[in-house]
Amino acid sequence: MQKQPAKKTVQGTIEEALKKLNINTKVMHAGRTDRGVHALNQVIAFETPDYWNEQKLKNSLNKILKPSIYIKNLQKTHNGFNPRFDAKKRSYRYVITNKFTPFNANYTTFYPNQIDIGKINKSLQLFIGMHDFEYFAKTGSEVNSYIREIYQAKMFTYKNLYIIKITGNGFLRGQIRLIVDFILKINEGKLTINDLKNQLMKKELISKHLASPNGLYLERIWY
């Protein structure tokens, strides 16, 4: 998501689209997403001249941005609005399939093993509450605190998909993918729930591998 020199990003692409409409502005976003990760409802903010109508600007941007980016809604907000720091709650979903097809390979994570939903949900329940997630954050994350609160963590099925949904007051870089990798290893018997407890309580760093980005979606942000 975040703009990077000499690399194509969502932020950079939107700023280029705005320039084509003679709007030179910087786009602020609610959160960065790693390469390969998707967003269903990313929130951005930028300044525009007063003469632009929201619906007309939305339609003009979507003509330029298609097919990879789509603006769902545009609305005016107060000048001090910050989509990242004003967010109260966020939810992510991670989509898994055990039936591979090249048509959705970029949008789901193929996982060939049998899934024990009961065991996974038992593992996910341990994340609910306030925790220090330093051992579930990408190495090199620059934050003032690793403490985050998780409100909901569960797996459910939808058609032929397994979906993990996690909601919290905020997330660290790589946190969801590190959590998913850990619980899938518990599902396979490579790790145990006690291993998870020890790492969550920072008694021992047992596993720190990222699940594939393909299945991860920023689902919703509350303000």
Short mmCIF file of C-alpha atoms in Angstrom, two decimals:
data_model
loop_
_atom_site.label_atom_id
_atom_site.label_comp_id
_atom_site.label_asym_id
_atom_site.label_seq_id
_atom_site.Cartn_x
_atom_site.Cartn_y
_atom_site.Cartn_z
CA MET A 1 0.00 0.00 0.00
CA GLN A 2 2.57 2.56 1.15
CA LYS A 3 4.42 4.58 -1.48
CA GLN A 4 7.98 3.37 -2.13
CA PRO A 5 10.62 4.77 -4.51
CA ALA A 6 10.76 3.01 -7.90
CA LYS A 7 8.05 0.53 -6.88
CA LYS A 8 4.41 0.36 -7.90
CA THR A 9 2.15 0.77 -4.88
CA VAL A 10 -1.52 1.49 -4.24
CA GLN A 11 -0.71 4.87 -2.72
CA GLY A 12 1.54 5.86 -5.59
CA THR A 13 -0.96 4.67 -8.20
CA ILE A 14 -3.78 6.71 -6.65
CA GLU A 15 -1.57 9.81 -6.42
CA GLU A 16 -0.67 9.42 -10.11
CA ALA A 17 -4.37 9.10 -10.97
CA LEU A 18 -5.12 12.29 -9.04
CA LYS A 19 -2.32 14.10 -10.90
CA LYS A 20 -4.00 13.19 -14.19
CA LEU A 21 -7.01 15.10 -12.88
CA ASN A 22 -4.77 18.07 -11.97
CA ILE A 23 -5.00 17.29 -8.25
CA ASN A 24 -1.52 17.35 -6.72
CA THR A 25 -1.85 15.93 -3.23
CA LYS A 26 -0.47 13.30 -0.90
CA VAL A 27 -2.63 10.32 -0.04
CA MET A 28 -2.81 9.20 3.60
CA HIS A 29 -3.96 5.65 4.29
CA ALA A 30 -5.32 3.72 7.26
CA GLY A 31 -2.60 1.09 7.17
CA ARG A 32 0.07 -0.40 4.99
CA THR A 33 -0.39 -3.80 3.38
CA ASP A 34 2.50 -6.00 2.30
CA ARG A 35 2.99 -7.04 -1.30
CA GLY A 36 0.41 -9.67 -2.21
CA VAL A 37 -2.02 -8.65 0.55
CA HIS A 38 -5.47 -7.33 -0.39
CA ALA A 39 -7.87 -4.76 1.05
CA LEU A 40 -11.65 -4.92 0.84
CA ASN A 41 -12.21 -1.62 2.60
CA GLN A 42 -9.01 0.39 2.83
CA VAL A 43 -9.57 3.99 3.95
CA ILE A 44 -7.57 6.89 2.49
CA ALA A 45 -7.66 10.66 2.78
CA PHE A 46 -6.46 13.44 0.50
CA GLU A 47 -7.13 17.11 -0.19
CA THR A 48 -9.00 18.28 -3.28
CA PRO A 49 -10.03 21.64 -4.71
CA ASP A 50 -13.52 22.71 -3.59
CA TYR A 51 -14.96 22.60 -7.11
CA TRP A 52 -14.73 18.80 -7.31
CA ASN A 53 -18.01 16.96 -6.74
CA GLU A 54 -17.50 13.69 -4.82
CA GLN A 55 -19.46 11.49 -7.22
CA LYS A 56 -17.80 13.00 -10.30
CA LEU A 57 -14.34 12.58 -8.76
CA LYS A 58 -15.09 8.99 -7.79
CA ASN A 59 -16.21 8.13 -11.33
CA SER A 60 -13.19 9.88 -12.88
CA LEU A 61 -10.74 8.08 -10.59
CA ASN A 62 -12.30 4.67 -11.18
CA LYS A 63 -11.94 5.06 -14.94
CA ILE A 64 -8.20 5.61 -14.45
CA LEU A 65 -7.60 3.09 -11.66
CA LYS A 66 -9.42 0.05 -13.04
CA PRO A 67 -9.06 -2.91 -12.92
CA SER A 68 -6.84 -3.32 -9.83
CA ILE A 69 -8.20 -0.50 -7.63
CA TYR A 70 -11.79 0.63 -7.10
CA ILE A 71 -13.00 3.62 -5.11
CA LYS A 72 -16.22 2.56 -3.34
CA ASN A 73 -17.15 5.86 -1.77
CA LEU A 74 -15.90 9.44 -1.41
CA GLN A 75 -17.08 11.87 1.22
CA LYS A 76 -15.94 15.10 2.80
CA THR A 77 -14.43 15.04 6.27
CA HIS A 78 -12.88 17.50 8.69
CA ASN A 79 -9.41 18.84 7.94
CA GLY A 80 -7.76 17.02 10.83
CA PHE A 81 -9.00 13.55 9.86
CA ASN A 82 -6.24 10.92 9.82
CA PRO A 83 -7.34 7.50 8.52
CA ARG A 84 -4.60 5.73 10.43
CA PHE A 85 -4.60 7.37 13.84
CA ASP A 86 -8.36 8.02 14.06
CA ALA A 87 -9.20 4.32 13.56
CA LYS A 88 -10.82 2.66 16.60
CA LYS A 89 -10.99 -0.94 15.45
CA ARG A 90 -9.88 -3.07 12.48
CA SER A 91 -10.65 -6.53 11.20
CA TYR A 92 -8.73 -8.82 8.89
CA ARG A 93 -9.72 -12.06 7.26
CA TYR A 94 -7.44 -14.81 6.01
CA VAL A 95 -8.87 -17.06 3.28
CA ILE A 96 -7.70 -20.67 2.89
CA THR A 97 -8.67 -23.33 0.36
CA ASN A 98 -7.68 -26.97 0.03
CA LYS A 99 -8.84 -27.11 -3.58
CA PHE A 100 -6.23 -25.51 -5.78
CA THR A 101 -7.15 -23.60 -8.92
CA PRO A 102 -4.94 -21.12 -10.77
CA PHE A 103 -7.89 -18.74 -11.08
CA ASN A 104 -7.87 -17.84 -7.38
CA ALA A 105 -4.23 -18.59 -6.57
CA ASN A 106 -3.46 -14.91 -6.02
CA TYR A 107 -6.46 -14.39 -3.74
CA THR A 108 -6.48 -17.43 -1.46
CA THR A 109 -3.85 -19.55 0.28
CA PHE A 110 -3.76 -23.17 -0.86
CA TYR A 111 -3.39 -25.48 2.12
CA PRO A 112 -3.55 -29.20 1.22
CA ASN A 113 -3.78 -30.57 4.78
CA GLN A 114 -6.99 -31.53 6.56
CA ILE A 115 -8.23 -28.72 8.80
CA ASP A 116 -9.45 -29.31 12.34
CA ILE A 117 -11.64 -26.24 12.92
CA GLY A 118 -12.14 -27.12 16.58
CA LYS A 119 -8.40 -27.22 17.27
CA ILE A 120 -7.79 -24.01 15.34
CA ASN A 121 -10.56 -22.13 17.14
CA LYS A 122 -9.25 -23.35 20.49
CA SER A 123 -5.86 -21.92 19.51
CA LEU A 124 -7.32 -18.65 18.26
CA GLN A 125 -9.17 -18.08 21.53
CA LEU A 126 -5.82 -17.63 23.28
CA PHE A 127 -5.19 -14.43 21.32
CA ILE A 128 -8.34 -12.71 22.58
CA GLY A 129 -7.58 -9.97 25.10
CA MET A 130 -4.69 -7.62 25.72
CA HIS A 131 -1.24 -9.05 24.93
CA ASP A 132 2.31 -8.01 24.19
CA PHE A 133 2.66 -9.24 20.60
CA GLU A 134 6.39 -8.60 20.14
CA TYR A 135 6.92 -12.26 19.21
CA PHE A 136 4.12 -11.98 16.65
CA ALA A 137 5.48 -8.94 14.81
CA LYS A 138 7.86 -8.67 11.89
CA THR A 139 11.46 -8.22 12.92
CA GLY A 140 12.46 -4.57 12.69
CA SER A 141 8.98 -3.18 13.35
CA GLU A 142 9.30 0.39 14.63
CA VAL A 143 6.56 0.91 17.20
CA ASN A 144 6.26 2.54 20.60
CA SER A 145 4.44 -0.46 22.04
CA TYR A 146 3.76 -4.06 21.04
CA ILE A 147 0.63 -4.23 23.18
CA ARG A 148 -2.58 -4.73 21.21
CA GLU A 149 -6.06 -5.92 22.14
CA ILE A 150 -7.83 -8.64 20.17
CA TYR A 151 -11.63 -8.60 20.39
CA GLN A 152 -12.44 -11.54 18.15
CA ALA A 153 -10.50 -14.44 16.62
CA LYS A 154 -12.25 -17.35 14.94
CA MET A 155 -12.30 -19.69 11.94
CA PHE A 156 -15.45 -20.49 10.01
CA THR A 157 -16.32 -22.00 6.63
CA TYR A 158 -17.95 -20.35 3.65
CA LYS A 159 -18.74 -22.63 0.71
CA ASN A 160 -15.42 -24.42 0.08
CA LEU A 161 -13.30 -21.84 1.90
CA TYR A 162 -11.89 -21.70 5.42
CA ILE A 163 -11.85 -18.14 6.75
CA ILE A 164 -9.99 -16.84 9.78
CA LYS A 165 -11.33 -13.52 11.07
CA ILE A 166 -9.42 -11.44 13.60
CA THR A 167 -10.63 -8.10 14.98
CA GLY A 168 -8.63 -5.81 17.25
CA ASN A 169 -7.81 -2.24 18.17
CA GLY A 170 -4.74 -2.34 15.93
CA PHE A 171 -2.18 -4.71 14.45
CA LEU A 172 1.58 -4.89 14.10
CA ARG A 173 3.41 -5.51 10.83
CA GLY A 174 3.04 -9.15 9.85
CA GLN A 175 1.01 -9.98 12.96
CA ILE A 176 -1.89 -11.74 11.23
CA ARG A 177 0.36 -13.78 8.94
CA LEU A 178 2.55 -14.84 11.86
CA ILE A 179 -0.53 -15.88 13.84
CA VAL A 180 -1.95 -17.86 10.90
CA ASP A 181 1.32 -19.70 10.28
CA PHE A 182 1.57 -20.65 13.96
CA ILE A 183 -1.95 -22.03 14.26
CA LEU A 184 -1.68 -23.97 10.99
CA LYS A 185 1.42 -25.64 12.45
CA ILE A 186 -0.65 -26.50 15.52
CA ASN A 187 -3.28 -27.96 13.17
CA GLU A 188 -0.59 -30.16 11.60
CA GLY A 189 0.80 -31.27 14.96
CA LYS A 190 4.16 -29.57 14.37
CA LEU A 191 3.51 -27.21 17.29
CA THR A 192 1.27 -27.40 20.36
CA ILE A 193 -1.12 -25.09 22.17
CA ASN A 194 1.44 -24.97 25.00
CA ASP A 195 4.00 -23.71 22.47
CA LEU A 196 1.55 -20.96 21.58
CA LYS A 197 1.01 -20.04 25.22
CA ASN A 198 4.77 -19.82 25.80
CA GLN A 199 5.36 -17.61 22.77
CA LEU A 200 2.34 -15.42 23.51
CA MET A 201 3.62 -14.87 27.06
CA LYS A 202 7.11 -14.21 25.62
CA LYS A 203 8.63 -17.10 27.57
CA GLU A 204 10.14 -18.54 24.40
CA LEU A 205 10.36 -17.62 20.71
CA ILE A 206 9.39 -20.87 19.04
CA SER A 207 8.27 -20.03 15.51
CA LYS A 208 8.27 -16.79 13.55
CA HIS A 209 7.34 -17.52 9.95
CA LEU A 210 4.92 -15.60 7.78
CA ALA A 211 1.96 -17.29 6.14
CA SER A 212 1.49 -16.51 2.45
CA PRO A 213 0.23 -12.95 1.79
CA ASN A 214 -2.24 -14.13 -0.87
CA GLY A 215 -5.01 -15.07 1.56
CA LEU A 216 -4.89 -11.94 3.72
CA TYR A 217 -7.47 -9.15 3.42
CA LEU A 218 -7.95 -5.94 5.35
CA GLU A 219 -11.68 -6.36 5.88
CA ARG A 220 -13.01 -3.32 7.73
CA ILE A 221 -11.98 -0.25 9.74
CA TRP A 222 -14.17 1.45 12.34
CA TYR A 223 -13.97 5.15 13.31
#
